[in-house]
Amino acid sequence: MSETIQFLPPRQAVLSRRTAIIADLADLLPPDCLVHEPRELVPFETDAFVAYRRVPLAVVLPRTTAEVAAVMKYCHRYGVPVVPRGAGTSLSGGAIPQEDAVVLGLSKMSRILEVDYANRTATVQAGVTNLSISETVGADGFFYAPDPSSQLACTIGGNIGMNSGGAHCLKYGVTTNNLLGVKMVLVDGTVIELGGKHLDAAGYDLLGLVCGSEGQLGIVTEATVRLIAKPEGARPVLFGFDTSEEAGSCVADVIGSGIIPVAIEFMDKPAIEICEAFAHAGYPLDVGALLIVEVEGSEAEMDAMLKEIVEIAGRHGVKTVRESQSAMEAALIWKGRKSAFGATGRIADYICMDGTVPLGKLSYVLKKTSEITDSFGLRVANVFHAGDGNMHPLILFNANDPEDAAKAEAAGNEILKLCVDAGGCLTGEHGVGIEKRDLMRHQYSEADLAQQMAVRAAFDEGWILNPSKVFPLEGRPTT
Ligand SMILES: Cc1cc2nc3c(=O)[nH]c(=O)nc-3n(C[C@H](O)[C@H](O)[C@H](O)COP(=O)(O)OP(=O)(O)OC[C@H]3O[C@@H](n4cnc5c(N)ncnc54)[C@H](O)[C@@H]3O)c2cc1C
């Protein structure tokens, strides 16, 4: 694939000391916590934004906060870039390393440290997978709400890095709304704690700043997250429409009516076909767009909410309404939705865009998205968190054809600009990473960006933490 996104040029002073750096890191860590043989570094060369790859200088996999602190102290002293990494499922290239960087992987820090039902919290190490929290507390009637489709693999540290969301975040909020505290190692190895089990904290909201900071402000080693009691019942319902525009305007009216379902997910015709062929979820194939709306509560509460939603959908020409009749059917409906990216990968290479728009603009942006991909001669499948206005056009292309790949990137950029111009923003949940870095100027003024970079530099003056990401390369403060 052609590379249109630039990385920072590697620091020659670091590259020329590679052997010494590896020897020093070996002194700081147990032998099984350091990876430096070239072929063993290959699995760390990219993340789920696979178009770009760089083999890092070395990988460290510490087991404790003290080991993370020792590595950071060393790298800070010698100006060695560090790229934090959870499971490497970032779709914006957030965890892609650079040649002069040490990848700091949190995968060995995967213990649930405490479950505290009295305070409804769980305290976990950063490398714990998202799903394992809900699995641990599920039998006791609790769950952790943010549910990225990658939840089987992605880590809490990565979720904090990207402020991740998921299908069920419409009602419960995204990571930042469910994060109460972190233990974090600063760039020079200092360990700090932000927040805790309490609801609010005195002073500046640094926890809010850290959530979504894409590994640029420090390394999160532990997190305290909110646990939520499971509802009495939950029911996903399928609403089929002839057109994407009808489905989009229905979403805006449901939210505008004051009803907050747990989830409203959208699929257009290509997405329905792709997911149905993979999951056999029972999605209707004779519709142009599908909403999966999930309500929860007692039977009476769910019935009342659904009655209102069906009435609203009726005003938008709904063609099919189908309630799941069993737990197995409900699980299949969600399996289809949550495997959308994997199912798409079976038929073509794709890049997944992640723009957010005001709900009133959903129909307009969907229409324009098709026009953009048509103008590039590319196919698109839309599957996304409609209730949050968080769009995910999957642009299909052939990665072995550099021209096709360049067209896909160009179409993706146009779509993200469209989201911004419609009053939305460049990212809903996947972060800026390397993918959207050069579009930041479309969203922000020079003054806005300078202020954000000043905050970043207050944490990391030498810009060694995940340095190629988030901010355009030109116009950065010189270090
Ligand atoms: C099939 C698929 C489906 C997906 N579905 C969703 C979805 O529904 N919703 C959603 O929001 N995302 C989704 N994603 C994207 C991705 O899973 C999320 O961004 C996730 O939070 C990344 O977690 P990770 O552990 O893989 O982190 P990584 O990809 O390893 O890292 C992500 C970022 O966080 C930083 N980071 C990682 N760990 C730490 C740490 N301990 N301290 C500081 N910084 C850290 C990294 O430097 C990087 O910038 C999906 C991805 C895939 C492949």
Coordinates of C-alpha atoms and ligand atoms in Angstrom, one line a residue:
M1 CA 0.0 0.0 0.0
S2 CA 1.3 3.5 -0.8
E3 CA 2.2 5.6 2.2
T4 CA 0.6 9.0 2.2
I5 CA 1.0 9.6 6.0
Q6 CA 4.5 10.6 7.2
F7 CA 6.2 9.4 10.4
L8 CA 8.7 11.6 12.2
P9 CA 12.3 10.9 11.0
P10 CA 13.9 8.5 13.4
R11 CA 16.3 10.0 16.0
Q12 CA 19.7 8.9 14.7
A13 CA 21.3 9.4 18.1
V14 CA 18.9 6.8 19.4
L15 CA 19.3 4.3 16.5
S16 CA 23.1 4.5 16.7
R17 CA 22.8 3.4 20.4
R18 CA 20.5 0.5 19.8
T19 CA 22.8 -2.2 21.2
A20 CA 23.5 -0.2 24.4
I21 CA 19.9 0.7 24.9
I22 CA 18.9 -3.0 24.7
A23 CA 21.6 -3.9 27.1
D24 CA 20.5 -1.2 29.6
L25 CA 16.8 -2.3 29.3
A26 CA 17.9 -5.9 30.0
D27 CA 19.4 -4.7 33.3
L28 CA 16.1 -3.1 34.2
L29 CA 13.7 -6.0 33.5
P30 CA 13.5 -9.8 33.9
P31 CA 14.6 -11.6 30.7
D32 CA 11.1 -12.5 29.6
C33 CA 10.0 -8.9 29.7
L34 CA 12.3 -7.7 26.8
V35 CA 11.9 -8.5 23.1
H36 CA 14.6 -7.4 20.7
E37 CA 15.3 -10.1 18.1
P38 CA 14.2 -8.7 14.7
R39 CA 11.8 -11.6 13.9
E40 CA 10.2 -11.4 17.4
L41 CA 9.6 -7.6 16.9
V42 CA 7.4 -8.2 13.8
P43 CA 4.1 -8.8 15.7
F44 CA 4.5 -5.3 17.2
E45 CA 5.1 -3.5 13.9
T46 CA 1.5 -2.4 13.4
D47 CA -2.0 -2.4 14.9
A48 CA -5.5 -2.8 13.3
F49 CA -4.7 0.2 11.0
V50 CA -2.6 -2.3 9.1
A51 CA -1.8 0.0 6.2
Y52 CA 1.3 1.4 8.0
R53 CA 4.0 -0.5 9.8
R54 CA 7.4 0.1 11.4
V55 CA 9.6 -2.4 13.3
P56 CA 10.3 -0.8 16.7
L57 CA 13.8 -0.7 18.3
A58 CA 12.7 -3.0 21.1
V59 CA 9.6 -4.0 23.1
V60 CA 9.3 -4.1 26.8
L61 CA 6.5 -6.0 28.6
P62 CA 6.7 -5.0 32.3
R63 CA 4.7 -6.8 35.0
T64 CA 4.6 -4.0 37.6
T65 CA 4.2 -0.2 37.9
A66 CA 7.8 -0.1 39.3
E67 CA 9.1 -1.7 36.1
V68 CA 7.2 0.7 33.9
A69 CA 8.6 3.6 36.0
A70 CA 12.2 2.3 35.6
V71 CA 11.8 2.0 31.8
M72 CA 10.3 5.5 31.6
K73 CA 13.0 7.0 33.7
Y74 CA 15.7 5.5 31.5
C75 CA 14.0 6.4 28.2
H76 CA 13.4 10.0 29.4
R77 CA 17.0 10.3 30.4
Y78 CA 18.3 9.2 26.9
G79 CA 15.5 10.7 24.8
V80 CA 14.2 7.4 23.6
P81 CA 10.7 7.6 22.2
V82 CA 8.1 5.3 23.9
V83 CA 4.9 4.0 22.3
P84 CA 2.5 2.5 24.9
R85 CA 0.5 -0.5 23.6
G86 CA -2.4 -2.5 24.9
A87 CA -3.7 -5.2 22.5
G88 CA -2.9 -3.3 19.4
T89 CA -6.5 -3.1 18.1
S90 CA -6.4 0.6 17.4
L91 CA -8.1 1.4 14.1
S92 CA -6.4 4.8 13.8
G93 CA -2.8 3.6 14.0
G94 CA -2.4 4.8 17.6
A95 CA -0.2 1.9 18.7
I96 CA 2.0 1.8 15.5
P97 CA 5.6 2.3 16.6
Q98 CA 8.4 4.0 14.8
E99 CA 11.9 2.6 14.2
D100 CA 13.6 4.5 17.1
A101 CA 10.9 3.7 19.7
V102 CA 10.6 1.3 22.5
V103 CA 7.1 -0.2 22.5
L104 CA 5.9 -0.5 26.1
G105 CA 3.3 -3.3 26.1
L106 CA 1.0 -3.7 29.1
S107 CA -0.1 -7.3 28.2
K108 CA 1.6 -8.9 31.2
M109 CA -0.3 -6.5 33.6
S110 CA -3.6 -8.3 33.3
R111 CA -4.8 -8.8 36.8
I112 CA -8.1 -7.7 38.3
L113 CA -6.9 -6.2 41.6
E114 CA -10.1 -5.6 43.5
V115 CA -13.9 -5.8 43.0
D116 CA -15.7 -3.5 45.5
Y117 CA -19.5 -3.9 45.3
A118 CA -20.1 -1.5 48.1
N119 CA -18.6 1.2 46.0
R120 CA -19.6 -0.4 42.7
T121 CA -16.0 -0.3 41.4
A122 CA -13.4 -2.6 40.0
T123 CA -9.7 -1.8 40.1
V124 CA -7.7 -3.5 37.4
Q125 CA -4.3 -3.5 35.8
A126 CA -4.1 -1.7 32.5
G127 CA -3.6 -4.8 30.4
V128 CA -6.9 -6.4 31.6
T129 CA -9.2 -7.0 28.6
N130 CA -12.5 -5.0 28.5
L131 CA -14.7 -8.1 28.4
S132 CA -13.0 -9.8 31.4
I133 CA -14.3 -7.2 33.8
S134 CA -18.0 -8.0 32.9
E135 CA -17.2 -11.7 32.9
T136 CA -15.7 -11.4 36.4
V137 CA -18.7 -9.6 37.9
G138 CA -21.5 -10.9 35.7
A139 CA -22.5 -13.8 38.0
D140 CA -23.0 -11.2 40.8
G141 CA -25.4 -9.1 38.7
F142 CA -23.0 -6.4 37.5
F143 CA -21.2 -5.3 34.3
Y144 CA -18.8 -2.8 32.9
A145 CA -20.8 -0.7 30.4
P146 CA -18.5 0.5 27.6
D147 CA -18.4 -2.4 25.1
P148 CA -16.2 -1.9 22.0
S149 CA -16.8 -4.6 19.5
S150 CA -13.2 -5.6 20.0
Q151 CA -13.9 -6.1 23.8
L152 CA -12.6 -9.7 23.7
A153 CA -9.1 -8.4 23.0
C154 CA -8.8 -4.7 23.7
T155 CA -7.4 -3.6 27.1
I156 CA -8.7 -1.0 29.6
G157 CA -5.4 0.9 29.1
G158 CA -6.1 1.1 25.4
N159 CA -9.8 2.0 26.1
I160 CA -8.5 4.9 28.2
G161 CA -6.0 5.9 25.6
M162 CA -8.8 6.2 23.0
N163 CA -11.8 7.0 25.2
S164 CA -13.4 4.1 23.6
G165 CA -17.1 3.5 23.2
G166 CA -19.4 0.8 22.0
A167 CA -23.0 -0.2 21.1
H168 CA -24.3 0.2 24.6
C169 CA -22.7 3.6 25.3
L170 CA -25.8 5.6 24.3
K171 CA -27.3 5.2 27.7
Y172 CA -24.2 4.6 29.9
G173 CA -21.6 6.8 28.3
V174 CA -18.2 6.0 26.9
T175 CA -15.0 5.2 28.8
T176 CA -14.6 8.7 30.3
N177 CA -18.0 8.4 31.9
N178 CA -17.2 5.1 33.5
L179 CA -13.6 5.8 34.7
L180 CA -13.1 6.9 38.3
G181 CA -9.3 6.8 38.8
V182 CA -5.9 5.8 37.4
K183 CA -2.4 5.1 38.5
M184 CA -0.1 6.5 35.9
V185 CA 3.6 6.7 35.2
L186 CA 4.8 10.1 34.0
V187 CA 7.4 10.5 31.3
D188 CA 10.2 10.8 33.8
G189 CA 9.2 7.7 35.8
T190 CA 7.2 9.6 38.5
V191 CA 4.1 7.7 39.6
I192 CA 0.9 9.7 40.2
E193 CA -2.7 8.8 41.1
L194 CA -5.7 10.6 39.7
G195 CA -9.3 10.2 41.0
G196 CA -10.2 7.1 43.0
K197 CA -13.4 5.4 44.1
H198 CA -15.1 8.8 44.8
L199 CA -17.3 10.5 42.2
D200 CA -15.4 13.8 41.8
A201 CA -11.9 15.0 42.7
A202 CA -10.6 18.3 44.0
G203 CA -8.6 20.5 41.6
Y204 CA -8.3 20.2 37.8
D205 CA -9.9 17.3 36.1
L206 CA -6.7 15.7 35.0
L207 CA -8.4 12.3 34.8
G208 CA -10.7 13.7 32.1
L209 CA -7.6 15.0 30.3
V210 CA -5.8 11.6 30.5
C211 CA -8.8 9.7 29.1
G212 CA -8.4 10.0 25.3
S213 CA -4.8 11.3 25.4
E214 CA -3.6 8.5 23.2
G215 CA -0.6 7.5 25.2
Q216 CA 0.9 11.0 25.1
L217 CA 0.6 12.1 28.7
G218 CA 1.8 9.0 30.6
I219 CA 1.5 5.3 30.9
V220 CA -1.7 4.1 32.7
T221 CA -0.8 1.1 34.8
E222 CA -4.0 0.7 36.9
A223 CA -7.6 1.9 36.5
T224 CA -10.6 2.1 38.8
V225 CA -13.8 1.7 36.8
R226 CA -17.5 2.0 37.6
L227 CA -19.6 -1.2 37.8
I228 CA -23.3 -1.1 36.9
A229 CA -26.1 -3.3 38.1
K230 CA -27.6 -5.5 35.3
P231 CA -31.1 -4.4 34.2
E232 CA -34.1 -6.6 34.9
G233 CA -34.4 -7.4 31.2
A234 CA -33.2 -6.2 27.8
R235 CA -34.6 -6.6 24.3
P236 CA -33.1 -5.8 21.0
V237 CA -35.6 -5.0 18.2
L238 CA -35.0 -4.8 14.5
F239 CA -36.5 -1.9 12.5
G240 CA -36.1 -2.2 8.7
F241 CA -36.5 0.8 6.4
D242 CA -36.4 1.3 2.6
T243 CA -33.7 3.9 2.8
S244 CA -30.8 5.1 4.9
E245 CA -32.3 8.6 5.0
E246 CA -35.5 7.3 6.6
A247 CA -33.6 5.3 9.2
G248 CA -31.3 8.3 9.9
S249 CA -34.2 10.7 10.5
C250 CA -36.0 8.1 12.7
V251 CA -32.9 8.0 15.0
A252 CA -32.9 11.8 15.4
D253 CA -36.7 11.8 16.3
V254 CA -36.3 8.9 18.8
I255 CA -33.6 10.8 20.7
G256 CA -35.4 14.1 20.2
S257 CA -38.5 12.6 21.9
G258 CA -36.5 12.2 25.1
I259 CA -36.4 8.3 25.0
I260 CA -32.9 6.9 25.7
P261 CA -32.7 3.3 24.5
V262 CA -29.5 1.5 25.6
A263 CA -28.4 1.2 22.0
I264 CA -29.4 2.4 18.5
E265 CA -27.2 0.8 15.9
F266 CA -27.4 1.4 12.1
M267 CA -26.6 -0.8 9.1
D268 CA -27.1 0.0 5.5
K269 CA -27.9 -2.6 2.8
P270 CA -24.2 -3.7 2.1
A271 CA -23.6 -4.0 5.9
I272 CA -26.8 -6.0 6.5
E273 CA -25.8 -8.4 3.7
I274 CA -22.2 -8.8 4.9
C275 CA -23.1 -9.4 8.5
E276 CA -26.0 -11.7 7.7
A277 CA -23.8 -13.9 5.5
F278 CA -21.3 -14.2 8.4
A279 CA -23.5 -14.4 11.5
H280 CA -26.9 -15.7 10.2
A281 CA -28.5 -13.3 12.7
G282 CA -31.9 -13.2 11.0
Y283 CA -31.6 -9.7 9.7
P284 CA -34.2 -8.8 7.0
L285 CA -32.6 -8.8 3.6
D286 CA -35.4 -7.0 1.8
V287 CA -34.7 -3.6 3.5
G288 CA -32.4 -0.8 2.6
A289 CA -31.4 0.1 6.2
L290 CA -31.7 -1.5 9.6
L291 CA -31.7 -0.1 13.1
I292 CA -31.0 -2.4 16.1
V293 CA -32.7 -0.6 19.0
E294 CA -32.2 -2.1 22.5
V295 CA -34.5 -1.2 25.4
E296 CA -34.1 -2.4 28.9
G297 CA -35.9 -2.5 32.3
S298 CA -39.0 -4.4 33.5
E299 CA -41.3 -6.0 30.9
A300 CA -43.8 -3.1 31.4
E301 CA -41.0 -0.5 31.0
M302 CA -39.7 -2.1 27.8
D303 CA -43.2 -2.5 26.4
A304 CA -44.0 1.2 27.0
M305 CA -40.7 2.4 25.5
L306 CA -41.1 0.2 22.5
K307 CA -44.6 1.4 21.9
E308 CA -43.4 4.9 21.6
I309 CA -40.4 4.0 19.4
V310 CA -42.6 2.0 17.0
E311 CA -44.9 5.0 16.7
I312 CA -42.0 7.2 15.8
A313 CA -40.6 4.7 13.3
G314 CA -44.1 4.5 11.7
R315 CA -43.8 8.2 10.9
H316 CA -40.6 7.4 9.0
G317 CA -42.1 4.6 6.9
V318 CA -40.7 1.7 8.9
K319 CA -41.2 -1.5 6.9
T320 CA -40.3 -4.3 9.3
V321 CA -40.4 -4.4 13.1
R322 CA -39.1 -7.6 14.7
E323 CA -38.6 -8.1 18.5
S324 CA -36.2 -10.8 19.6
Q325 CA -38.2 -13.6 21.2
S326 CA -35.4 -15.4 23.1
A327 CA -32.0 -14.8 24.7
M328 CA -30.4 -16.8 21.9
E329 CA -32.0 -14.6 19.2
A330 CA -30.9 -11.5 21.1
A331 CA -27.4 -12.8 21.3
L332 CA -27.4 -13.6 17.5
I333 CA -28.6 -10.1 16.7
W334 CA -25.6 -8.6 18.7
K335 CA -23.2 -11.2 17.3
G336 CA -24.0 -10.0 13.8
R337 CA -23.5 -6.4 14.7
K338 CA -20.3 -6.9 16.7
S339 CA -18.7 -9.0 14.0
A340 CA -19.3 -6.4 11.3
F341 CA -15.6 -5.4 10.9
G342 CA -14.4 -9.0 10.8
A343 CA -17.2 -10.0 8.4
T344 CA -16.3 -7.2 6.1
G345 CA -12.6 -8.2 6.2
R346 CA -13.7 -11.6 4.7
I347 CA -14.8 -9.9 1.5
A348 CA -12.4 -7.0 1.0
D349 CA -9.7 -4.9 2.5
Y350 CA -11.3 -1.9 4.2
I351 CA -10.6 1.3 6.2
C352 CA -13.0 2.2 8.9
M353 CA -13.8 5.9 9.3
D354 CA -14.9 7.3 12.6
G355 CA -16.6 10.7 12.4
T356 CA -19.3 12.0 14.7
V357 CA -22.1 14.2 13.5
P358 CA -25.1 15.9 15.1
L359 CA -28.1 13.5 14.9
G360 CA -30.1 15.9 12.8
K361 CA -27.4 15.6 10.1
L362 CA -27.3 11.8 10.0
S363 CA -29.4 11.5 6.8
Y364 CA -27.6 14.2 5.0
V365 CA -24.1 12.9 5.9
L366 CA -25.1 9.3 4.9
K367 CA -26.3 10.6 1.5
K368 CA -23.1 12.6 0.9
T369 CA -20.9 9.7 2.0
S370 CA -22.3 7.6 -0.8
E371 CA -21.8 10.4 -3.2
I372 CA -18.1 10.7 -2.2
T373 CA -17.4 7.0 -2.4
D374 CA -19.2 6.8 -5.7
S375 CA -17.1 9.7 -7.1
F376 CA -14.0 7.6 -6.3
G377 CA -15.5 4.5 -7.8
L378 CA -15.3 2.7 -4.3
R379 CA -17.9 0.7 -2.4
V380 CA -18.9 1.6 1.1
A381 CA -20.7 -0.2 3.9
N382 CA -22.1 1.8 6.9
V383 CA -22.5 0.2 10.3
F384 CA -22.4 2.5 13.3
H385 CA -23.5 3.8 16.7
A386 CA -26.4 5.9 15.3
G387 CA -27.8 7.0 18.7
D388 CA -24.4 8.7 19.4
G389 CA -24.1 10.1 15.8
N390 CA -20.9 8.1 15.6
M391 CA -20.5 7.1 12.0
H392 CA -18.3 4.2 10.7
P393 CA -18.3 4.1 6.9
L394 CA -16.2 1.1 5.9
I395 CA -14.5 1.9 2.6
L396 CA -13.8 -1.2 0.7
F397 CA -10.7 -1.4 -1.5
N398 CA -7.8 -3.6 -2.7
A399 CA -4.7 -3.1 -0.5
N400 CA -2.6 -4.7 -3.2
D401 CA -3.4 -2.0 -5.6
P402 CA -1.6 1.3 -4.6
E403 CA -3.9 3.4 -6.7
D404 CA -7.0 1.9 -5.1
A405 CA -5.5 2.3 -1.6
A406 CA -4.7 6.0 -2.3
K407 CA -8.3 6.5 -3.5
A408 CA -9.6 4.9 -0.3
E409 CA -7.5 7.2 1.9
A410 CA -8.6 10.3 -0.1
A411 CA -12.3 9.3 0.1
G412 CA -11.9 8.7 3.8
N413 CA -10.4 12.2 4.3
E414 CA -13.3 13.7 2.3
I415 CA -15.8 11.9 4.5
L416 CA -14.2 13.1 7.8
K417 CA -14.1 16.7 6.5
L418 CA -17.8 16.3 5.7
C419 CA -18.4 15.3 9.3
V420 CA -16.6 18.3 10.6
D421 CA -18.3 20.6 8.1
A422 CA -21.7 19.2 9.2
G423 CA -20.9 20.4 12.8
G424 CA -19.4 17.1 14.0
C425 CA -15.9 16.0 14.7
L426 CA -13.0 13.8 13.3
T427 CA -13.4 11.0 15.8
G428 CA -16.1 9.5 17.9
E429 CA -14.2 6.7 19.6
H430 CA -11.2 5.5 17.6
G431 CA -9.0 8.4 18.4
V432 CA -6.9 10.6 16.0
G433 CA -3.8 8.4 16.0
I434 CA -1.7 8.7 12.9
E435 CA -4.7 8.3 10.5
K436 CA -6.4 11.6 11.2
R437 CA -3.4 13.6 12.5
D438 CA -3.1 15.7 9.4
L439 CA -6.8 16.5 9.4
M440 CA -6.7 18.2 12.8
R441 CA -6.2 21.5 11.1
H442 CA -9.6 21.0 9.4
Q443 CA -11.2 20.9 12.9
Y444 CA -9.1 23.3 14.9
S445 CA -7.6 26.7 14.5
E446 CA -3.8 27.3 15.0
A447 CA -4.6 28.8 18.4
D448 CA -6.7 25.7 19.4
L449 CA -3.9 23.3 18.4
A450 CA -1.2 25.4 20.0
Q451 CA -3.1 25.2 23.3
Q452 CA -3.6 21.5 23.1
M453 CA 0.1 21.0 22.2
A454 CA 1.1 23.2 25.2
V455 CA -0.8 20.9 27.5
R456 CA 0.9 17.9 25.9
A457 CA 4.3 19.5 26.3
A458 CA 3.6 20.2 30.0
F459 CA 3.5 16.5 30.5
D460 CA 6.3 15.6 28.1
E461 CA 8.5 18.5 27.1
G462 CA 10.8 16.3 24.9
W463 CA 7.8 14.8 23.0
I464 CA 9.0 11.2 23.5
L465 CA 5.6 9.7 24.3
N466 CA 3.9 8.4 21.1
P467 CA 5.4 11.3 19.2
S468 CA 4.1 10.8 15.6
K469 CA 0.5 10.9 16.6
V470 CA -2.5 13.3 17.1
F471 CA -0.8 16.6 16.1
P472 CA 0.3 17.5 12.6
L473 CA 4.0 17.2 12.2
E474 CA 4.5 20.8 10.9
G475 CA 4.0 23.6 13.4
R476 CA 5.0 21.6 16.5
P477 CA 7.1 23.3 19.1
T478 CA 10.8 22.5 18.5
T479 CA 12.3 20.4 21.3
Ligands
LIG1 C1 -12.7 -5.4 15.1 C2 -12.5 -4.2 15.8 C3 -13.7 -3.6 16.4 C4 -13.6 -2.4 17.1 N1 -14.7 -1.8 17.7 C5 -14.6 -0.7 18.4 C6 -15.7 -0.1 19.1 O1 -16.8 -0.6 19.0 N2 -15.5 1.0 19.8 C7 -14.3 1.6 19.9 O2 -14.2 2.6 20.6 N3 -13.2 1.1 19.4 C8 -13.3 -0.1 18.6 N4 -12.2 -0.6 18.0 C9 -10.9 0.1 18.2 C10 -10.0 -0.4 19.3 O3 -10.3 -1.7 19.7 C11 -10.1 0.6 20.5 O4 -9.4 1.8 20.2 C12 -9.4 0.0 21.8 O5 -9.7 0.8 22.9 C13 -7.9 -0.1 21.7 O6 -7.4 -0.9 22.8 P1 -6.1 -1.7 22.7 O7 -5.8 -2.3 24.1 O8 -6.0 -2.6 21.6 O9 -5.1 -0.5 22.6 P2 -3.9 -0.2 21.5 O10 -4.5 -0.3 20.2 O11 -2.7 -1.0 21.9 O12 -3.6 1.3 21.9 C14 -4.5 2.3 21.6 C15 -4.0 3.7 22.1 O13 -3.9 3.7 23.5 C16 -2.5 3.9 23.9 N5 -2.4 3.1 25.1 C17 -2.6 1.7 25.2 N6 -2.4 1.3 26.4 C18 -2.1 2.4 27.2 C19 -1.7 2.6 28.5 N7 -1.7 1.6 29.4 N8 -1.5 3.9 29.0 C20 -1.5 4.9 28.1 N9 -1.8 4.8 26.8 C21 -2.1 3.5 26.3 C22 -1.7 3.6 22.8 O14 -0.5 4.3 22.7 C23 -2.6 4.0 21.6 O15 -2.4 5.4 21.4 C24 -12.3 -1.8 17.3 C25 -11.1 -2.4 16.7 C26 -11.3 -3.5 16.0 C27 -10.1 -4.2 15.4

